[in-house]
Amino acid sequence: MADQVGSLAHASNVYWNEWVGELASLLVGLTIREGGLGFAPKPEYEFYARDSTGHLFTRAYTEPEPAALPAPAPTGAKAFISNSGTEANEGAVKFARKYGKELWARRTGRPWEESTKTRFLCFEHAFHGRSMGALSATPNPKYQKPFTPLVPGFDVGTLNDMSAVELITEDHCGVIVEPIQGEGGIFECNVEWLEAIRKRCDEVGAVLIYDEIQCGLYRTGTLWAHSHYPISAHPDIVTMAKALGNGYPIGGILVKDHIAEAVTIGSHGTTFGGNVLAARLAHYVLTRLSAPSFLEHLSIITAALSARLSPLPGYFPALVSSVRGRGAIRGLAFHTPEDAGRLVKMARERGVLFLTAGKDAVRFVPSLNVAVKEVEHAMDVLESCLVVMSGEKA
């Protein structure tokens, strides 16, 4: 990486660089192997990739080993690399709208410029970003009101409510949803509901977008939060960021081939997205995250977190209503919304930083390389705060 930092690179999407292609290949290959975006898990799947030093290897479900003859490069999806999560969602919205217009034109025989297939469905408590398109899909007055008027054409449904399926019409080009809502309160989608959404999208030709910026990239123990879902609940597009760069600015859009065909040259672009340093760094991070040794560590961490959080509604029934989420994206919900903020303040005074999520929950979304002792310490502080708060209510 030191060599790469010292290299000159053109900051323009007109120029090719090796590592953005390697990152795309790794993202697609891991998705095919571990499941997601319409692919059933295929643990035996091997594909061509490179390690962080540039050496060739075959990526199987073991630690990477040098390959004399590479396995085929993965196919079936394409990646667009951006600079952030909100940019990834902006791109996904653009892709869905362009695909929808062209689909409408093919079906009606009329010019795509006349298309009415431009609407989107998003959901209450969602958070998709702070730029105008992503913000328009984030139905929270706290974020939206200062910046109105927003981008038109966004309808709002209720998460896990089957009546939301009926909101998807022939005029909808896309539906965007987080499989596990992060900012909104750690609410997880029901698989049966997602299957109904998927079915309706297929009926009207709408693109289904999963925003996995917070819940994806192994936070739930699998590559994508939807990796273990039946294919009937898979999306057409998945967006990512956060863990992809381990703190460095990068985001990405993974797109099924038939949607990607609509994204022709000039349809979308980025000056710095997929730059050599960001792409190489993200490739290294993803290689580390997907290593079996790291996934074993992650399973230990999530088990420790679950073991400490799960009993809390029983220990503190007057305070805690439920534990939400799974893996390393969890939420502790309170009967009284003010108690969530109170707990965050008390924990901060004791040297541990928590965040609220939505109106009534505290979220636990630790770094994936967190140590067990750090989890235990945070949970000790959490319990001590709950004991004090419980005493105050007695």
Short mmCIF file of C-alpha atoms in Angstrom, two decimals:
data_model
loop_
_atom_site.label_atom_id
_atom_site.label_comp_id
_atom_site.label_asym_id
_atom_site.label_seq_id
_atom_site.Cartn_x
_atom_site.Cartn_y
_atom_site.Cartn_z
CA MET A 1 0.00 0.00 0.00
CA ALA A 2 2.93 2.35 0.65
CA ASP A 3 3.99 1.84 -2.97
CA GLN A 4 0.48 2.63 -4.15
CA VAL A 5 0.27 5.86 -2.13
CA GLY A 6 3.43 7.03 -3.89
CA SER A 7 2.04 6.34 -7.35
CA LEU A 8 0.45 8.98 -9.56
CA ALA A 9 -3.11 8.26 -10.64
CA HIS A 10 -5.61 10.06 -12.85
CA ALA A 11 -8.69 10.99 -10.78
CA SER A 12 -11.30 10.44 -13.46
CA ASN A 13 -13.66 7.61 -14.30
CA VAL A 14 -12.40 7.76 -17.90
CA TYR A 15 -9.20 6.02 -16.80
CA TRP A 16 -8.97 2.36 -15.85
CA ASN A 17 -7.14 1.15 -12.77
CA GLU A 18 -6.43 -2.42 -11.84
CA TRP A 19 -7.80 -2.46 -8.31
CA VAL A 20 -11.31 -1.22 -8.97
CA GLY A 21 -11.78 -4.22 -11.27
CA GLU A 22 -10.32 -6.55 -8.66
CA LEU A 23 -12.67 -5.13 -6.03
CA ALA A 24 -15.68 -5.59 -8.30
CA SER A 25 -14.63 -9.17 -9.05
CA LEU A 26 -14.25 -9.92 -5.35
CA LEU A 27 -17.66 -8.43 -4.50
CA VAL A 28 -19.44 -10.40 -7.21
CA GLY A 29 -17.55 -13.61 -6.48
CA LEU A 30 -18.24 -13.49 -2.75
CA THR A 31 -21.92 -12.78 -3.43
CA ILE A 32 -22.18 -15.83 -5.69
CA ARG A 33 -20.38 -17.99 -3.13
CA GLU A 34 -22.18 -16.80 -0.01
CA GLY A 35 -25.57 -15.95 -1.48
CA GLY A 36 -27.40 -12.74 -2.33
CA LEU A 37 -28.71 -10.70 -5.26
CA GLY A 38 -30.51 -13.73 -6.67
CA PHE A 39 -27.69 -16.22 -6.11
CA ALA A 40 -28.22 -19.18 -3.78
CA PRO A 41 -25.22 -19.88 -1.52
CA LYS A 42 -22.61 -21.99 -3.29
CA PRO A 43 -19.83 -22.75 -0.76
CA GLU A 44 -17.82 -24.74 -3.30
CA TYR A 45 -17.70 -21.83 -5.77
CA GLU A 46 -14.18 -20.77 -6.72
CA PHE A 47 -13.31 -17.65 -8.65
CA TYR A 48 -10.39 -15.62 -9.83
CA ALA A 49 -9.18 -12.78 -7.61
CA ARG A 50 -5.99 -11.28 -6.21
CA ASP A 51 -4.76 -10.81 -2.70
CA SER A 52 -3.79 -7.44 -1.25
CA THR A 53 -0.22 -7.77 -2.55
CA GLY A 54 -1.37 -8.41 -6.12
CA HIS A 55 -0.66 -12.15 -6.15
CA LEU A 56 -3.09 -14.40 -7.99
CA PHE A 57 -5.18 -16.81 -5.98
CA THR A 58 -8.30 -18.90 -6.27
CA ARG A 59 -10.90 -17.79 -3.78
CA ALA A 60 -12.51 -20.84 -2.22
CA TYR A 61 -14.20 -21.21 1.16
CA THR A 62 -10.81 -21.46 2.82
CA GLU A 63 -8.00 -19.02 3.30
CA PRO A 64 -6.79 -17.92 -0.17
CA GLU A 65 -4.18 -20.15 -1.78
CA PRO A 66 -1.91 -19.36 -4.75
CA ALA A 67 -3.37 -20.61 -8.01
CA ALA A 68 -1.39 -21.93 -10.95
CA LEU A 69 -4.42 -21.59 -13.22
CA PRO A 70 -7.13 -19.16 -12.14
CA ALA A 71 -10.77 -20.10 -11.86
CA PRO A 72 -13.10 -18.08 -14.09
CA ALA A 73 -13.86 -14.48 -13.21
CA PRO A 74 -17.33 -14.23 -11.62
CA THR A 75 -20.26 -13.08 -13.75
CA GLY A 76 -23.94 -12.30 -13.22
CA ALA A 77 -23.68 -8.88 -11.59
CA LYS A 78 -21.73 -5.66 -11.94
CA ALA A 79 -20.39 -3.14 -9.45
CA PHE A 80 -20.20 0.64 -9.48
CA ILE A 81 -17.83 2.15 -6.92
CA SER A 82 -18.69 5.49 -5.32
CA ASN A 83 -17.28 7.61 -2.50
CA SER A 84 -19.94 7.10 0.18
CA GLY A 85 -23.17 5.42 1.14
CA THR A 86 -25.43 8.29 0.16
CA GLU A 87 -23.74 8.37 -3.27
CA ALA A 88 -24.37 4.64 -3.60
CA ASN A 89 -28.07 5.14 -2.90
CA GLU A 90 -28.24 8.11 -5.29
CA GLY A 91 -26.74 5.92 -7.99
CA ALA A 92 -29.13 3.07 -7.26
CA VAL A 93 -32.10 5.43 -7.55
CA LYS A 94 -30.80 6.71 -10.89
CA PHE A 95 -30.24 3.18 -12.19
CA ALA A 96 -33.76 2.12 -11.20
CA ARG A 97 -35.36 5.16 -12.79
CA LYS A 98 -33.48 4.74 -16.08
CA TYR A 99 -34.26 1.02 -16.19
CA GLY A 100 -37.91 1.74 -15.42
CA LYS A 101 -38.25 4.31 -18.20
CA GLU A 102 -36.68 2.00 -20.76
CA LEU A 103 -38.84 -0.92 -19.63
CA TRP A 104 -41.95 1.28 -19.96
CA ALA A 105 -40.88 2.29 -23.47
CA ARG A 106 -40.43 -1.36 -24.53
CA ARG A 107 -43.80 -2.35 -23.10
CA THR A 108 -45.77 0.56 -24.55
CA GLY A 109 -43.88 1.21 -27.77
CA ARG A 110 -43.70 4.89 -26.89
CA PRO A 111 -40.61 7.10 -26.35
CA TRP A 112 -38.99 6.69 -22.95
CA GLU A 113 -39.12 10.47 -22.49
CA GLU A 114 -42.89 10.13 -22.03
CA SER A 115 -42.60 7.48 -19.32
CA THR A 116 -44.69 7.74 -16.16
CA LYS A 117 -42.72 4.89 -14.54
CA THR A 118 -40.71 7.16 -12.26
CA ARG A 119 -42.01 6.70 -8.71
CA PHE A 120 -40.32 5.06 -5.72
CA LEU A 121 -41.58 3.44 -2.55
CA CYS A 122 -39.62 3.88 0.68
CA PHE A 123 -40.59 3.14 4.28
CA GLU A 124 -41.18 4.79 7.63
CA HIS A 125 -38.10 5.03 9.88
CA ALA A 126 -35.78 4.57 6.90
CA PHE A 127 -32.46 6.35 6.56
CA HIS A 128 -30.78 6.34 3.16
CA GLY A 129 -28.55 9.41 3.25
CA ARG A 130 -28.41 13.20 3.31
CA SER A 131 -28.06 14.20 -0.36
CA MET A 132 -31.29 15.20 -2.07
CA GLY A 133 -32.32 11.93 -3.70
CA ALA A 134 -31.37 9.76 -0.72
CA LEU A 135 -32.91 12.32 1.64
CA SER A 136 -36.17 12.16 -0.30
CA ALA A 137 -36.27 8.43 0.54
CA THR A 138 -35.67 9.19 4.24
CA PRO A 139 -39.13 10.09 5.61
CA ASN A 140 -38.03 11.77 8.83
CA PRO A 141 -39.04 15.43 9.31
CA LYS A 142 -35.91 16.07 11.38
CA TYR A 143 -33.78 15.44 8.29
CA GLN A 144 -36.16 16.52 5.54
CA LYS A 145 -37.93 19.72 6.63
CA PRO A 146 -34.96 22.14 6.46
CA PHE A 147 -34.31 21.12 2.85
CA THR A 148 -37.74 21.04 1.27
CA PRO A 149 -38.89 20.92 -1.47
CA LEU A 150 -37.48 17.46 -1.98
CA VAL A 151 -37.19 15.30 -5.09
CA PRO A 152 -40.77 14.42 -6.09
CA GLY A 153 -42.06 10.92 -6.67
CA PHE A 154 -41.34 9.16 -3.35
CA ASP A 155 -44.21 7.35 -1.62
CA VAL A 156 -43.97 6.07 1.96
CA GLY A 157 -45.14 2.71 3.29
CA THR A 158 -45.05 0.96 6.65
CA LEU A 159 -42.34 -1.64 7.21
CA ASN A 160 -43.64 -5.22 7.47
CA ASP A 161 -47.20 -4.10 6.67
CA MET A 162 -48.63 -6.22 3.87
CA SER A 163 -50.81 -3.32 2.74
CA ALA A 164 -47.60 -1.58 1.62
CA VAL A 165 -47.42 -4.11 -1.22
CA GLU A 166 -50.53 -2.52 -2.71
CA LEU A 167 -48.74 0.84 -2.90
CA ILE A 168 -46.44 -0.50 -5.64
CA THR A 169 -48.07 0.37 -8.96
CA GLU A 170 -47.20 0.32 -12.64
CA ASP A 171 -45.86 3.85 -12.16
CA HIS A 172 -43.20 2.66 -9.72
CA CYS A 173 -39.70 2.12 -11.06
CA GLY A 174 -38.21 1.16 -7.70
CA VAL A 175 -38.58 0.17 -4.06
CA ILE A 176 -35.79 0.91 -1.59
CA VAL A 177 -35.59 -0.73 1.84
CA GLU A 178 -33.06 -1.65 4.52
CA PRO A 179 -33.31 -5.36 5.45
CA ILE A 180 -32.48 -4.17 8.97
CA GLN A 181 -33.18 -0.50 9.59
CA GLY A 182 -30.28 1.05 11.47
CA GLU A 183 -30.88 4.75 12.19
CA GLY A 184 -34.63 4.14 12.37
CA GLY A 185 -34.52 1.83 15.38
CA ILE A 186 -33.02 -1.58 14.39
CA PHE A 187 -36.20 -2.91 12.83
CA GLU A 188 -35.74 -6.08 10.76
CA CYS A 189 -37.90 -6.88 7.75
CA ASN A 190 -39.97 -10.06 7.85
CA VAL A 191 -38.86 -12.46 5.14
CA GLU A 192 -42.46 -13.19 4.13
CA TRP A 193 -43.07 -9.47 3.69
CA LEU A 194 -39.95 -9.08 1.56
CA GLU A 195 -41.10 -12.00 -0.58
CA ALA A 196 -44.40 -10.21 -1.15
CA ILE A 197 -42.57 -6.99 -2.04
CA ARG A 198 -40.30 -8.94 -4.42
CA LYS A 199 -43.28 -10.61 -6.08
CA ARG A 200 -45.06 -7.31 -6.60
CA CYS A 201 -41.91 -5.67 -8.00
CA ASP A 202 -41.67 -8.49 -10.54
CA GLU A 203 -45.32 -8.03 -11.50
CA VAL A 204 -44.98 -4.33 -12.28
CA GLY A 205 -41.33 -4.26 -13.36
CA ALA A 206 -40.01 -2.26 -10.40
CA VAL A 207 -36.39 -2.55 -9.27
CA LEU A 208 -35.96 -3.77 -5.68
CA ILE A 209 -33.06 -2.03 -3.90
CA TYR A 210 -31.64 -3.22 -0.58
CA ASP A 211 -29.69 -0.59 1.33
CA GLU A 212 -27.14 -2.67 3.25
CA ILE A 213 -24.83 0.23 4.03
CA GLN A 214 -25.13 -0.44 7.75
CA CYS A 215 -26.35 -4.04 7.98
CA GLY A 216 -24.26 -5.56 5.17
CA LEU A 217 -20.65 -6.77 4.79
CA TYR A 218 -20.73 -9.47 7.48
CA ARG A 219 -22.39 -7.43 10.23
CA THR A 220 -25.03 -10.14 10.55
CA GLY A 221 -22.48 -12.94 10.15
CA THR A 222 -23.01 -13.36 6.40
CA LEU A 223 -21.82 -11.21 3.51
CA TRP A 224 -25.23 -9.59 3.13
CA ALA A 225 -28.04 -9.39 5.64
CA HIS A 226 -30.20 -11.06 2.97
CA SER A 227 -27.67 -13.79 2.05
CA HIS A 228 -29.59 -16.47 3.97
CA TYR A 229 -33.01 -15.37 2.69
CA PRO A 230 -34.75 -17.45 0.01
CA ILE A 231 -34.07 -16.17 -3.50
CA SER A 232 -37.70 -15.08 -3.62
CA ALA A 233 -36.72 -12.34 -1.14
CA HIS A 234 -33.57 -11.13 -2.92
CA PRO A 235 -33.09 -7.66 -4.46
CA ASP A 236 -31.97 -6.45 -7.87
CA ILE A 237 -29.53 -3.94 -6.40
CA VAL A 238 -27.64 -3.83 -3.10
CA THR A 239 -25.80 -0.75 -1.84
CA MET A 240 -22.87 -0.73 0.56
CA ALA A 241 -20.34 1.53 2.30
CA LYS A 242 -19.19 1.86 5.97
CA ALA A 243 -17.29 -1.41 6.61
CA LEU A 244 -16.11 -1.56 2.99
CA GLY A 245 -13.37 1.01 3.59
CA ASN A 246 -12.74 0.45 7.31
CA GLY A 247 -13.14 4.20 7.78
CA TYR A 248 -11.82 5.31 4.39
CA PRO A 249 -14.40 7.00 2.09
CA ILE A 250 -15.83 4.45 -0.34
CA GLY A 251 -19.22 3.06 -1.26
CA GLY A 252 -20.57 0.66 -3.84
CA ILE A 253 -23.57 -0.48 -5.83
CA LEU A 254 -23.92 -4.14 -6.81
CA VAL A 255 -26.37 -4.57 -9.68
CA LYS A 256 -27.85 -7.57 -11.47
CA ASP A 257 -26.73 -7.79 -15.08
CA HIS A 258 -30.14 -7.09 -16.61
CA ILE A 259 -30.39 -3.83 -14.65
CA ALA A 260 -26.77 -2.91 -15.37
CA GLU A 261 -27.46 -3.08 -19.11
CA ALA A 262 -29.47 0.12 -18.77
CA VAL A 263 -26.50 1.95 -17.23
CA THR A 264 -24.75 2.83 -20.46
CA ILE A 265 -21.63 4.96 -20.84
CA GLY A 266 -22.40 8.49 -19.70
CA SER A 267 -25.46 7.51 -17.65
CA HIS A 268 -23.58 7.89 -14.40
CA GLY A 269 -20.07 8.78 -13.34
CA THR A 270 -17.75 9.83 -10.55
CA THR A 271 -14.44 11.66 -10.38
CA PHE A 272 -12.98 10.04 -7.28
CA GLY A 273 -15.14 6.92 -6.90
CA GLY A 274 -13.07 3.79 -7.41
CA ASN A 275 -9.78 5.66 -7.19
CA VAL A 276 -6.75 3.42 -6.87
CA LEU A 277 -6.11 3.93 -3.16
CA ALA A 278 -9.74 3.52 -2.11
CA ALA A 279 -10.26 0.46 -4.30
CA ARG A 280 -7.09 -1.26 -3.17
CA LEU A 281 -7.84 -0.53 0.47
CA ALA A 282 -11.41 -1.81 0.16
CA HIS A 283 -10.16 -4.94 -1.60
CA TYR A 284 -7.82 -5.62 1.31
CA VAL A 285 -10.56 -4.97 3.88
CA LEU A 286 -13.02 -7.27 2.10
CA THR A 287 -10.37 -9.97 1.84
CA ARG A 288 -9.86 -9.76 5.60
CA LEU A 289 -13.57 -9.61 6.44
CA SER A 290 -14.36 -12.70 4.35
CA ALA A 291 -11.54 -14.84 5.76
CA PRO A 292 -12.83 -17.86 7.74
CA SER A 293 -10.59 -16.97 10.67
CA PHE A 294 -12.18 -13.52 10.91
CA LEU A 295 -15.69 -14.93 10.55
CA GLU A 296 -14.96 -17.28 13.44
CA HIS A 297 -13.93 -14.28 15.53
CA LEU A 298 -17.10 -12.49 14.51
CA SER A 299 -19.28 -15.41 15.56
CA ILE A 300 -17.68 -15.33 19.02
CA ILE A 301 -18.28 -11.60 19.30
CA THR A 302 -21.92 -11.78 18.24
CA ALA A 303 -22.56 -14.71 20.59
CA ALA A 304 -21.12 -12.71 23.49
CA LEU A 305 -23.23 -9.68 22.57
CA SER A 306 -26.39 -11.75 22.25
CA ALA A 307 -25.77 -13.58 25.53
CA ARG A 308 -25.61 -10.28 27.40
CA LEU A 309 -28.45 -8.46 25.63
CA SER A 310 -31.07 -11.21 25.34
CA PRO A 311 -31.88 -11.53 29.09
CA LEU A 312 -32.25 -7.78 29.68
CA PRO A 313 -36.03 -7.51 29.01
CA GLY A 314 -36.49 -10.15 31.70
CA TYR A 315 -34.07 -8.51 34.13
CA PHE A 316 -35.53 -5.02 33.69
CA PRO A 317 -39.15 -5.47 32.58
CA ALA A 318 -40.19 -1.98 33.70
CA LEU A 319 -37.53 -0.41 31.47
CA VAL A 320 -36.71 -2.65 28.51
CA SER A 321 -39.35 -3.85 26.09
CA SER A 322 -37.34 -5.94 23.62
CA VAL A 323 -34.02 -6.69 21.93
CA ARG A 324 -33.97 -6.14 18.18
CA GLY A 325 -31.73 -7.09 15.28
CA ARG A 326 -29.18 -9.87 14.91
CA GLY A 327 -25.47 -10.44 14.65
CA ALA A 328 -23.53 -7.26 15.37
CA ILE A 329 -26.40 -4.87 14.67
CA ARG A 330 -28.61 -4.91 17.77
CA GLY A 331 -31.01 -2.56 19.47
CA LEU A 332 -32.33 -2.35 23.03
CA ALA A 333 -35.86 -0.93 22.98
CA PHE A 334 -37.37 0.93 25.94
CA HIS A 335 -40.98 1.35 27.00
CA THR A 336 -40.37 5.07 27.49
CA PRO A 337 -38.46 6.78 24.65
CA GLU A 338 -36.79 9.25 27.01
CA ASP A 339 -35.05 6.36 28.76
CA ALA A 340 -32.97 5.62 25.66
CA GLY A 341 -31.38 9.07 25.75
CA ARG A 342 -30.98 8.85 29.51
CA LEU A 343 -29.04 5.60 29.19
CA VAL A 344 -26.74 7.04 26.51
CA LYS A 345 -25.93 9.98 28.80
CA MET A 346 -25.25 7.76 31.82
CA ALA A 347 -23.02 5.41 29.82
CA ARG A 348 -21.03 8.33 28.43
CA GLU A 349 -20.38 9.54 31.97
CA ARG A 350 -19.00 6.07 32.68
CA GLY A 351 -16.68 6.13 29.66
CA VAL A 352 -18.70 4.10 27.13
CA LEU A 353 -20.25 5.65 24.01
CA PHE A 354 -23.64 4.37 22.86
CA LEU A 355 -26.04 5.88 20.32
CA THR A 356 -29.80 5.97 20.14
CA ALA A 357 -31.68 4.54 17.16
CA GLY A 358 -35.11 5.84 16.28
CA LYS A 359 -37.26 7.17 19.11
CA ASP A 360 -37.07 4.38 21.66
CA ALA A 361 -33.90 2.31 21.27
CA VAL A 362 -30.18 2.26 21.96
CA ARG A 363 -28.15 0.66 19.20
CA PHE A 364 -25.15 -1.64 19.51
CA VAL A 365 -23.22 -1.68 16.24
CA PRO A 366 -19.59 -2.24 17.28
CA SER A 367 -16.54 -2.41 15.07
CA LEU A 368 -16.34 -5.90 13.62
CA ASN A 369 -12.83 -6.36 15.04
CA VAL A 370 -13.94 -5.49 18.58
CA ALA A 371 -12.47 -7.73 21.30
CA VAL A 372 -14.62 -9.90 23.57
CA LYS A 373 -13.33 -8.07 26.63
CA GLU A 374 -14.48 -4.78 25.09
CA VAL A 375 -17.96 -6.21 24.51
CA GLU A 376 -18.09 -7.49 28.08
CA HIS A 377 -16.97 -4.13 29.47
CA ALA A 378 -19.61 -2.26 27.46
CA MET A 379 -22.29 -4.68 28.62
CA ASP A 380 -21.16 -4.33 32.24
CA VAL A 381 -21.57 -0.56 31.98
CA LEU A 382 -24.93 -1.01 30.25
CA GLU A 383 -26.23 -3.24 33.03
CA SER A 384 -24.95 -0.88 35.73
CA CYS A 385 -26.83 1.99 34.09
CA LEU A 386 -30.00 -0.09 33.88
CA VAL A 387 -29.72 -0.99 37.57
CA VAL A 388 -29.53 2.70 38.48
CA MET A 389 -32.41 3.62 36.17
CA SER A 390 -34.51 0.76 37.50
CA GLY A 391 -33.93 1.98 41.04
CA GLU A 392 -35.02 5.47 40.07
CA LYS A 393 -38.33 4.11 38.80
CA ALA A 394 -38.97 2.00 41.91
#
